[in-house]
PDB file of C-alpha atoms and ligand atoms in Angstrom:
ATOM      1  CA  MET A 277     -14.992-116.637  64.803  1.00 69.00           C
ATOM      2  CA  ALA A 278     -12.503-116.494  62.524  1.00 89.00           C
ATOM      3  CA  ILE A 279     -12.050-116.305  59.515  1.00 96.00           C
ATOM      4  CA  HIS A 280     -10.760-118.920  57.455  1.00 98.00           C
ATOM      5  CA  LEU A 281      -7.658-118.578  55.565  1.00 98.00           C
ATOM      6  CA  ARG A 282      -7.620-121.484  52.700  1.00 98.00           C
ATOM      7  CA  SER A 283      -3.897-122.782  51.611  1.00 97.00           C
ATOM      8  CA  ALA A 284      -3.157-123.014  48.000  1.00 96.00           C
ATOM      9  CA  GLU A 285      -4.637-126.930  47.356  1.00 97.00           C
ATOM     10  CA  GLU A 286      -7.554-125.584  49.078  1.00 98.00           C
ATOM     11  CA  LEU A 287      -7.571-122.646  46.464  1.00 97.00           C
ATOM     12  CA  GLN A 288      -7.185-124.944  43.672  1.00 96.00           C
ATOM     13  CA  LYS A 289     -10.353-126.922  44.672  1.00 97.00           C
ATOM     14  CA  MET A 290     -12.521-124.100  45.318  1.00 98.00           C
ATOM     15  CA  HIS A 291     -10.875-122.948  41.619  1.00 97.00           C
ATOM     16  CA  ARG A 292     -12.515-126.837  40.300  1.00 97.00           C
ATOM     17  CA  SER A 293     -15.624-126.360  41.559  1.00 97.00           C
ATOM     18  CA  GLY A 294     -15.965-122.869  40.508  1.00 97.00           C
ATOM     19  CA  LEU A 295     -15.221-123.951  36.575  1.00 96.00           C
ATOM     20  CA  VAL A 296     -18.651-126.749  36.466  1.00 96.00           C
ATOM     21  CA  VAL A 297     -20.578-123.679  37.688  1.00 97.00           C
ATOM     22  CA  HIS A 298     -19.079-121.941  34.822  1.00 96.00           C
ATOM     23  CA  GLU A 299     -19.580-123.977  32.471  1.00 96.00           C
ATOM     24  CA  VAL A 300     -23.102-124.188  33.870  1.00 97.00           C
ATOM     25  CA  LEU A 301     -24.129-121.084  34.172  1.00 97.00           C
ATOM     26  CA  THR A 302     -22.248-120.273  30.676  1.00 97.00           C
ATOM     27  CA  ALA A 303     -24.540-123.238  28.823  1.00 97.00           C
ATOM     28  CA  LEU A 304     -27.526-121.453  30.976  1.00 98.00           C
ATOM     29  CA  ARG A 305     -27.408-118.567  29.987  1.00 97.00           C
ATOM     30  CA  ALA A 306     -26.893-119.156  26.353  1.00 97.00           C
ATOM     31  CA  ALA A 307     -30.430-120.835  26.763  1.00 98.00           C
ATOM     32  CA  VAL A 308     -32.303-118.002  27.683  1.00 98.00           C
ATOM     33  CA  GLU A 309     -34.891-117.091  25.277  1.00 98.00           C
ATOM     34  CA  PRO A 310     -38.342-115.861  24.769  1.00 98.00           C
ATOM     35  CA  GLY A 311     -41.246-118.944  25.659  1.00 98.00           C
ATOM     36  CA  ILE A 312     -38.540-120.925  28.230  1.00 98.00           C
ATOM     37  CA  THR A 313     -40.178-121.967  31.329  1.00 98.00           C
ATOM     38  CA  THR A 314     -37.843-120.794  34.061  1.00 98.00           C
ATOM     39  CA  MET A 315     -37.561-124.842  35.157  1.00 98.00           C
ATOM     40  CA  ASP A 316     -36.684-126.064  31.201  1.00 98.00           C
ATOM     41  CA  LEU A 317     -33.860-123.694  32.656  1.00 98.00           C
ATOM     42  CA  GLU A 318     -33.526-126.063  36.030  1.00 98.00           C
ATOM     43  CA  LYS A 319     -33.644-129.449  33.835  1.00 98.00           C
ATOM     44  CA  LEU A 320     -30.983-128.320  31.726  1.00 98.00           C
ATOM     45  CA  ALA A 321     -28.592-127.413  34.879  1.00 98.00           C
ATOM     46  CA  GLU A 322     -29.805-130.787  35.742  1.00 98.00           C
ATOM     47  CA  GLU A 323     -28.613-132.511  33.151  1.00 97.00           C
ATOM     48  CA  LYS A 324     -25.507-130.253  33.338  1.00 96.00           C
ATOM     49  CA  ILE A 325     -24.109-131.384  36.362  1.00 96.00           C
ATOM     50  CA  ALA A 326     -24.890-135.242  35.450  1.00 96.00           C
ATOM     51  CA  GLY A 327     -22.159-135.661  33.603  1.00 84.00           C
ATOM     52  CA  ARG A 328     -19.791-133.295  35.615  1.00 91.00           C
ATOM     53  CA  PRO A 329     -18.277-133.949  38.855  1.00 91.00           C
ATOM     54  CA  GLY A 330     -19.806-132.275  41.998  1.00 95.00           C
ATOM     55  CA  LYS A 331     -22.507-131.849  43.681  1.00 97.00           C
ATOM     56  CA  ALA A 332     -25.560-129.055  43.449  1.00 98.00           C
ATOM     57  CA  ALA A 333     -25.257-126.955  46.413  1.00 98.00           C
ATOM     58  CA  PHE A 334     -28.966-125.060  47.127  1.00 98.00           C
ATOM     59  CA  LYS A 335     -30.725-128.204  46.334  1.00 98.00           C
ATOM     60  CA  GLY A 336     -32.324-129.664  49.504  1.00 98.00           C
ATOM     61  CA  TYR A 337     -30.027-126.482  51.858  1.00 98.00           C
ATOM     62  CA  LYS A 338     -32.487-125.581  54.677  1.00 97.00           C
ATOM     63  CA  GLY A 339     -35.317-127.361  51.974  1.00 97.00           C
ATOM     64  CA  TYR A 340     -34.951-124.857  49.168  1.00 98.00           C
ATOM     65  CA  PRO A 341     -36.263-127.210  46.320  1.00 98.00           C
ATOM     66  CA  CYS A 342     -34.172-126.613  43.354  1.00 98.00           C
ATOM     67  CA  VAL A 343     -30.265-127.110  41.942  1.00 98.00           C
ATOM     68  CA  LEU A 344     -31.148-122.740  40.823  1.00 98.00           C
ATOM     69  CA  CYS A 345     -32.460-119.917  41.628  1.00 98.00           C
ATOM     70  CA  THR A 346     -33.745-118.199  38.805  1.00 98.00           C
ATOM     71  CA  SER A 347     -35.148-114.013  39.720  1.00 98.00           C
ATOM     72  CA  VAL A 348     -37.027-112.779  37.123  1.00 98.00           C
ATOM     73  CA  ASN A 349     -38.000-108.440  37.079  1.00 98.00           C
ATOM     74  CA  SER A 350     -38.555-107.378  40.182  1.00 98.00           C
ATOM     75  CA  GLU A 351     -38.093-110.980  41.921  1.00 98.00           C
ATOM     76  CA  ILE A 352     -34.520-110.303  43.585  1.00 98.00           C
ATOM     77  CA  VAL A 353     -32.976-113.329  44.728  1.00 98.00           C
ATOM     78  CA  HIS A 354     -33.603-116.812  45.980  1.00 98.00           C
ATOM     79  CA  GLY A 355     -37.399-116.882  42.783  1.00 98.00           C
ATOM     80  CA  ILE A 356     -38.104-120.585  42.517  1.00 98.00           C
ATOM     81  CA  PRO A 357     -37.734-122.469  38.898  1.00 98.00           C
ATOM     82  CA  SER A 358     -41.339-123.442  37.957  1.00 98.00           C
ATOM     83  CA  PRO A 359     -42.836-124.771  34.887  1.00 98.00           C
ATOM     84  CA  LYS A 360     -45.964-122.270  34.995  1.00 98.00           C
ATOM     85  CA  ARG A 361     -43.078-119.570  34.819  1.00 98.00           C
ATOM     86  CA  LYS A 362     -42.207-118.443  31.392  1.00 98.00           C
ATOM     87  CA  LEU A 363     -39.611-115.895  30.550  1.00 98.00           C
ATOM     88  CA  ARG A 364     -40.767-112.712  27.364  1.00 98.00           C
ATOM     89  CA  GLU A 365     -39.067-110.562  25.855  1.00 98.00           C
ATOM     90  CA  GLY A 366     -37.558-108.129  27.535  1.00 98.00           C
ATOM     91  CA  GLU A 367     -37.880-109.533  30.857  1.00 98.00           C
ATOM     92  CA  VAL A 368     -34.458-110.311  33.152  1.00 98.00           C
ATOM     93  CA  VAL A 369     -33.088-112.921  34.844  1.00 98.00           C
ATOM     94  CA  SER A 370     -30.914-113.879  37.816  1.00 98.00           C
ATOM     95  CA  ILE A 371     -29.569-117.241  37.248  1.00 98.00           C
ATOM     96  CA  ASP A 372     -27.745-117.913  40.734  1.00 98.00           C
ATOM     97  CA  PHE A 373     -25.833-121.534  40.929  1.00 98.00           C
ATOM     98  CA  GLY A 374     -23.743-123.432  42.836  1.00 98.00           C
ATOM     99  CA  ILE A 375     -21.763-126.761  43.161  1.00 98.00           C
ATOM    100  CA  GLU A 376     -19.760-128.489  45.767  1.00 98.00           C
ATOM    101  CA  LEU A 377     -16.926-130.805  44.851  1.00 98.00           C
ATOM    102  CA  ASP A 378     -14.717-132.591  46.905  1.00 97.00           C
ATOM    103  CA  GLY A 379     -15.456-131.009  50.283  1.00 98.00           C
ATOM    104  CA  TYR A 380     -15.359-127.286  48.115  1.00 98.00           C
ATOM    105  CA  TYR A 381     -18.339-124.502  47.478  1.00 98.00           C
ATOM    106  CA  ALA A 382     -18.267-122.308  44.197  1.00 98.00           C
ATOM    107  CA  ASP A 383     -20.936-119.449  44.152  1.00 98.00           C
ATOM    108  CA  SER A 384     -22.125-117.564  41.177  1.00 98.00           C
ATOM    109  CA  ALA A 385     -25.035-115.564  39.852  1.00 98.00           C
ATOM    110  CA  VAL A 386     -25.642-114.081  36.501  1.00 98.00           C
ATOM    111  CA  THR A 387     -28.314-111.650  35.242  1.00 98.00           C
ATOM    112  CA  VAL A 388     -29.747-111.938  32.101  1.00 98.00           C
ATOM    113  CA  PRO A 389     -31.787-110.768  29.801  1.00 98.00           C
ATOM    114  CA  VAL A 390     -34.227-112.913  28.060  1.00 98.00           C
ATOM    115  CA  GLY A 391     -34.768-111.240  23.910  1.00 98.00           C
ATOM    116  CA  LYS A 392     -34.386-107.659  23.197  1.00 98.00           C
ATOM    117  CA  ILE A 393     -34.546-105.997  26.437  1.00 98.00           C
ATOM    118  CA  SER A 394     -35.182-101.297  27.143  1.00 98.00           C
ATOM    119  CA  PRO A 395     -31.850 -99.565  27.049  1.00 98.00           C
ATOM    120  CA  GLU A 396     -33.100 -98.505  30.622  1.00 98.00           C
ATOM    121  CA  LEU A 397     -33.017-101.946  31.412  1.00 98.00           C
ATOM    122  CA  GLN A 398     -29.643-103.060  30.412  1.00 98.00           C
ATOM    123  CA  LYS A 399     -28.448-100.051  32.257  1.00 98.00           C
ATOM    124  CA  LEU A 400     -29.425-101.246  35.840  1.00 98.00           C
ATOM    125  CA  LEU A 401     -26.855-104.937  34.529  1.00 98.00           C
ATOM    126  CA  ASP A 402     -24.686-102.285  33.395  1.00 97.00           C
ATOM    127  CA  VAL A 403     -24.393-100.996  36.282  1.00 98.00           C
ATOM    128  CA  THR A 404     -25.078-103.805  38.710  1.00 98.00           C
ATOM    129  CA  ARG A 405     -22.050-106.152  36.657  1.00 97.00           C
ATOM    130  CA  GLU A 406     -19.894-103.501  37.086  1.00 96.00           C
ATOM    131  CA  SER A 407     -19.878-103.050  40.617  1.00 97.00           C
ATOM    132  CA  LEU A 408     -19.184-106.649  40.997  1.00 97.00           C
ATOM    133  CA  ASP A 409     -15.845-105.443  38.929  1.00 95.00           C
ATOM    134  CA  ARG A 410     -14.964-102.564  41.227  1.00 96.00           C
ATOM    135  CA  ALA A 411     -15.496-105.130  44.284  1.00 97.00           C
ATOM    136  CA  ILE A 412     -13.262-107.621  43.379  1.00 96.00           C
ATOM    137  CA  ASP A 413     -10.705-104.726  42.452  1.00 95.00           C
ATOM    138  CA  LYS A 414     -11.130-104.078  46.228  1.00 96.00           C
ATOM    139  CA  MET A 415     -10.545-107.409  47.002  1.00 97.00           C
ATOM    140  CA  ARG A 416      -6.495-107.402  48.262  1.00 96.00           C
ATOM    141  CA  PRO A 417      -4.820-107.899  51.201  1.00 97.00           C
ATOM    142  CA  GLY A 418      -4.457-105.223  53.328  1.00 97.00           C
ATOM    143  CA  ASN A 419      -8.022-103.543  52.536  1.00 98.00           C
ATOM    144  CA  ARG A 420     -11.205-104.128  54.293  1.00 98.00           C
ATOM    145  CA  LEU A 421     -14.121-104.999  54.699  1.00 98.00           C
ATOM    146  CA  GLY A 422     -16.122-101.419  54.214  1.00 98.00           C
ATOM    147  CA  ASP A 423     -14.095-100.535  50.986  1.00 98.00           C
ATOM    148  CA  VAL A 424     -15.377-103.435  48.812  1.00 98.00           C
ATOM    149  CA  GLY A 425     -19.018-102.953  50.099  1.00 98.00           C
ATOM    150  CA  TYR A 426     -18.368 -98.614  49.918  1.00 98.00           C
ATOM    151  CA  ALA A 427     -17.147 -99.674  46.185  1.00 98.00           C
ATOM    152  CA  VAL A 428     -20.683-101.300  45.298  1.00 98.00           C
ATOM    153  CA  GLN A 429     -22.789 -98.870  46.791  1.00 98.00           C
ATOM    154  CA  SER A 430     -21.288 -95.648  45.791  1.00 98.00           C
ATOM    155  CA  TRP A 431     -21.557 -96.881  42.170  1.00 98.00           C
ATOM    156  CA  VAL A 432     -24.525 -98.190  42.810  1.00 98.00           C
ATOM    157  CA  GLU A 433     -26.339 -94.959  44.285  1.00 98.00           C
ATOM    158  CA  GLN A 434     -24.219 -92.606  41.938  1.00 98.00           C
ATOM    159  CA  HIS A 435     -26.578 -94.047  39.539  1.00 98.00           C
ATOM    160  CA  GLY A 436     -29.714 -93.407  41.556  1.00 98.00           C
ATOM    161  CA  TYR A 437     -30.276 -97.217  41.931  1.00 98.00           C
ATOM    162  CA  SER A 438     -30.547 -98.519  45.731  1.00 98.00           C
ATOM    163  CA  VAL A 439     -28.334-101.182  46.892  1.00 98.00           C
ATOM    164  CA  VAL A 440     -30.614-104.581  48.796  1.00 98.00           C
ATOM    165  CA  ARG A 441     -29.526-104.562  52.920  1.00 98.00           C
ATOM    166  CA  GLU A 442     -31.297-108.030  53.191  1.00 98.00           C
ATOM    167  CA  PHE A 443     -29.420-110.596  51.822  1.00 98.00           C
ATOM    168  CA  VAL A 444     -25.304-110.327  51.629  1.00 98.00           C
ATOM    169  CA  GLY A 445     -22.414-111.603  49.762  1.00 98.00           C
ATOM    170  CA  HIS A 446     -20.325-113.955  52.260  1.00 98.00           C
ATOM    171  CA  GLY A 447     -17.398-116.010  53.445  1.00 98.00           C
ATOM    172  CA  ILE A 448     -17.532-119.658  51.353  1.00 98.00           C
ATOM    173  CA  GLY A 449     -15.280-122.365  51.472  1.00 98.00           C
ATOM    174  CA  THR A 450     -16.142-126.103  52.940  1.00 98.00           C
ATOM    175  CA  LYS A 451     -19.405-124.368  54.137  1.00 98.00           C
ATOM    176  CA  MET A 452     -21.670-122.230  51.471  1.00 98.00           C
ATOM    177  CA  HIS A 453     -22.039-119.865  53.989  1.00 98.00           C
ATOM    178  CA  ASP A 454     -19.227-118.614  56.282  1.00 97.00           C
ATOM    179  CA  GLU A 455     -17.829-115.898  57.903  1.00 97.00           C
ATOM    180  CA  PRO A 456     -16.963-112.824  56.675  1.00 98.00           C
ATOM    181  CA  ASN A 457     -20.802-111.444  55.813  1.00 98.00           C
ATOM    182  CA  LEU A 458     -20.086-109.328  53.043  1.00 98.00           C
ATOM    183  CA  PRO A 459     -22.743-106.263  52.883  1.00 98.00           C
ATOM    184  CA  ASN A 460     -22.919-103.996  49.465  1.00 98.00           C
ATOM    185  CA  TYR A 461     -22.693-101.157  51.519  1.00 98.00           C
ATOM    186  CA  GLY A 462     -20.043 -99.542  54.062  1.00 98.00           C
ATOM    187  CA  GLU A 463     -17.696 -97.024  55.045  1.00 98.00           C
ATOM    188  CA  ALA A 464     -14.545 -97.259  53.491  1.00 98.00           C
ATOM    189  CA  GLY A 465     -11.231 -97.480  55.806  1.00 98.00           C
ATOM    190  CA  ARG A 466     -14.343 -99.685  58.063  1.00 98.00           C
ATOM    191  CA  GLY A 467     -14.443-103.953  59.046  1.00 97.00           C
ATOM    192  CA  ALA A 468     -12.460-106.936  58.829  1.00 97.00           C
ATOM    193  CA  ARG A 469      -9.010-107.027  57.145  1.00 98.00           C
ATOM    194  CA  LEU A 470      -9.132-108.851  54.226  1.00 98.00           C
ATOM    195  CA  GLN A 471      -5.969-111.639  53.920  1.00 98.00           C
ATOM    196  CA  GLU A 472      -4.560-113.854  52.012  1.00 98.00           C
ATOM    197  CA  GLY A 473      -6.723-116.213  51.411  1.00 98.00           C
ATOM    198  CA  MET A 474      -9.605-115.354  52.118  1.00 98.00           C
ATOM    199  CA  VAL A 475     -12.506-116.523  49.869  1.00 98.00           C
ATOM    200  CA  ILE A 476     -15.511-114.655  49.747  1.00 98.00           C
ATOM    201  CA  ALA A 477     -18.510-114.639  46.930  1.00 98.00           C
ATOM    202  CA  VAL A 478     -19.657-111.349  46.179  1.00 98.00           C
ATOM    203  CA  GLU A 479     -22.683-110.434  45.491  1.00 98.00           C
ATOM    204  CA  PRO A 480     -24.740-107.219  44.720  1.00 98.00           C
ATOM    205  CA  MET A 481     -27.569-106.934  44.039  1.00 98.00           C
ATOM    206  CA  VAL A 482     -29.047-103.799  42.598  1.00 98.00           C
ATOM    207  CA  ASN A 483     -33.165-102.655  42.277  1.00 98.00           C
ATOM    208  CA  ALA A 484     -33.553-100.308  40.086  1.00 98.00           C
ATOM    209  CA  GLY A 485     -36.292 -98.368  42.403  1.00 98.00           C
ATOM    210  CA  GLY A 486     -36.057 -98.243  46.369  1.00 98.00           C
ATOM    211  CA  PRO A 487     -33.724-101.204  48.500  1.00 98.00           C
ATOM    212  CA  GLU A 488     -37.177-102.200  50.389  1.00 98.00           C
ATOM    213  CA  VAL A 489     -37.591-106.350  50.507  1.00 98.00           C
ATOM    214  CA  ARG A 490     -41.045-107.514  50.161  1.00 98.00           C
ATOM    215  CA  MET A 491     -40.451-111.309  51.345  1.00 98.00           C
ATOM    216  CA  ARG A 492     -43.513-113.648  49.102  1.00 98.00           C
ATOM    217  CA  GLY A 493     -43.972-117.182  50.684  1.00 97.00           C
ATOM    218  CA  GLU A 494     -40.623-118.490  52.425  1.00 97.00           C
ATOM    219  CA  TRP A 495     -37.906-118.108  49.961  1.00 98.00           C
ATOM    220  CA  VAL A 496     -38.848-115.235  46.877  1.00 98.00           C
ATOM    221  CA  ALA A 497     -37.483-111.518  47.670  1.00 98.00           C
ATOM    222  CA  GLU A 498     -39.252-109.245  45.620  1.00 98.00           C
ATOM    223  CA  THR A 499     -38.870-105.320  45.572  1.00 98.00           C
ATOM    224  CA  ALA A 500     -41.234-103.765  47.227  1.00 98.00           C
ATOM    225  CA  ASP A 501     -41.487-101.543  44.975  1.00 98.00           C
ATOM    226  CA  GLY A 502     -41.833-103.415  42.472  1.00 98.00           C
ATOM    227  CA  SER A 503     -39.161-102.247  40.095  1.00 98.00           C
ATOM    228  CA  PRO A 504     -36.665-104.372  38.969  1.00 98.00           C
ATOM    229  CA  SER A 505     -32.986-105.897  40.450  1.00 98.00           C
ATOM    230  CA  ALA A 506     -30.288-107.326  39.190  1.00 98.00           C
ATOM    231  CA  HIS A 507     -27.721-109.948  40.603  1.00 98.00           C
ATOM    232  CA  PHE A 508     -24.267-110.422  39.860  1.00 98.00           C
ATOM    233  CA  GLU A 509     -22.051-112.554  41.530  1.00 98.00           C
ATOM    234  CA  HIS A 510     -18.604-114.095  41.982  1.00 97.00           C
ATOM    235  CA  THR A 511     -16.246-116.376  44.349  1.00 97.00           C
ATOM    236  CA  VAL A 512     -13.643-114.852  45.010  1.00 97.00           C
ATOM    237  CA  ALA A 513      -9.881-115.251  46.625  1.00 97.00           C
ATOM    238  CA  ILE A 514      -7.912-112.617  48.193  1.00 97.00           C
ATOM    239  CA  THR A 515      -4.135-113.831  46.927  1.00 96.00           C
ATOM    240  CA  ALA A 516      -0.681-111.337  47.303  1.00 94.00           C
ATOM    241  CA  ASP A 517      -1.057-111.532  43.243  1.00 91.00           C
ATOM    242  CA  GLY A 518      -4.901-109.985  43.653  1.00 92.00           C
ATOM    243  CA  PRO A 519      -7.992-110.745  43.528  1.00 95.00           C
ATOM    244  CA  TRP A 520      -8.539-114.639  41.759  1.00 95.00           C
ATOM    245  CA  ILE A 521     -12.522-115.073  40.311  1.00 95.00           C
ATOM    246  CA  LEU A 522     -12.712-119.180  40.743  1.00 96.00           C
ATOM    247  CA  THR A 523     -15.273-119.267  39.275  1.00 96.00           C
ATOM    248  CA  ARG A 524     -13.911-118.118  35.729  1.00 94.00           C
ATOM    249  CA  PRO A 525     -11.599-120.132  33.845  1.00 90.00           C
ATOM    250  CA  LYS A 526      -9.501-117.253  33.024  1.00 81.00           C
ATOM    251  CA  ARG A 527      -7.628-115.379  36.649  1.00 74.00           C
ATOM    252  CA  ASP A 528      -7.051-112.607  35.096  1.00 61.00           C
ATOM    253  CA  ASP A 529     -10.008-112.334  32.768  1.00 59.00           C
ATOM    254  CA  TRP A 530     -12.858-110.285  34.997  1.00 53.00           C
ATOM    255  CA  THR A 531     -15.768-109.989  31.959  1.00 52.00           C
ATOM    256  CA  VAL A 532     -18.857-111.180  33.145  1.00 46.00           C
ATOM    257  CA  LEU A 533     -21.375-111.222  30.641  1.00 36.00           C
ATOM    258  CA  VAL A 534     -19.376-112.409  27.636  1.00 33.00           C
ATOM    259  CA  GLU A 535     -17.222-115.320  26.803  1.00 34.00           C
TER     260      GLU A 535
HETATM  261  N1  LIG B 212     -26.400-117.514  45.941  1.00 55.51           N
HETATM  262  C1  LIG B 212     -27.440-118.048  47.151  1.00 55.51           C
HETATM  263  C2  LIG B 212     -27.310-117.165  48.215  1.00 55.51           C
HETATM  264  O1  LIG B 212     -25.312-117.121  48.461  1.00 55.51           O
HETATM  265  C3  LIG B 212     -27.525-118.840  46.284  1.00 55.51           C
HETATM  266  C4  LIG B 212     -28.435-119.314  47.987  1.00 55.51           C
HETATM  267  S1  LIG B 212     -29.903-120.351  47.871  1.00 55.51           S
HETATM  268  C5  LIG B 212     -30.493-121.591  48.519  1.00 55.51           C
HETATM  269  O2  LIG B 212     -27.272-117.166  49.463  1.00 55.51           O
HETATM  270  F1  LIG B 212     -31.568-122.050  48.933  1.00 55.51           F
HETATM  271  F2  LIG B 212     -29.263-122.507  48.618  1.00 55.51           F
HETATM  272  F3  LIG B 212     -30.081-121.406  50.456  1.00 55.51           F
HETATM  273 CO1  LIG B 213     -23.288-116.614  47.366  1.00 55.51          CO
END
């Protein structure tokens, strides 16, 4: 199946949806503190969405029950908010959120420290976030999907961490998950060529220990060895002027963690 190429108008629409995602994630990030539950974050997200255009993309998707995914510590992705899961000082939580607005989707995630975290955990967050920046820097016309995957994998493995294989980045547009799949590993120079107008959600998932995944129930993916995991995601358009991060307010602003 062909990869969709989006027009300038379509990219503007996706940016509108990306701005809502960014706004909600910014509010959630600020709300993370010891004692708050992952369900409190879900409720806050619902309140935020209520005043804004667009519809939460995850709730109801293949039966997923919430607007957010909140994955704590060794949970990699698709952690389900719960009133019983109180966040504690020293933990990390990945908050993943998507919006559909005017028919177009945007998807983004950030891993946030709860209070003060250990230098080891901070390093995992920093390396994962930088792997996303490095991936985005490869998202230019003429490069290949393998260049992007290689950028993530080489950076991550150089630091002694591992990339998850079971979950991948994805094309995004009028559907949340579209062609192509974008693994967080690969060989430079291999795979489909990136073209102007493609939009891909790139989302490195990095484990401090081994790459193996264990499922807890239908949704929650966690590290098999119990090691902590981090996850950052942006929806990125490939343009003649370089990568355009649609889930950021400013086109040339690559900072993921800090406003
Ligand atoms: N960002 C996640 C993904 O791309 C969100 C999906 S959660 C789901 O897979 F519940 F909607 F599946
Ligand atoms: Co995604």
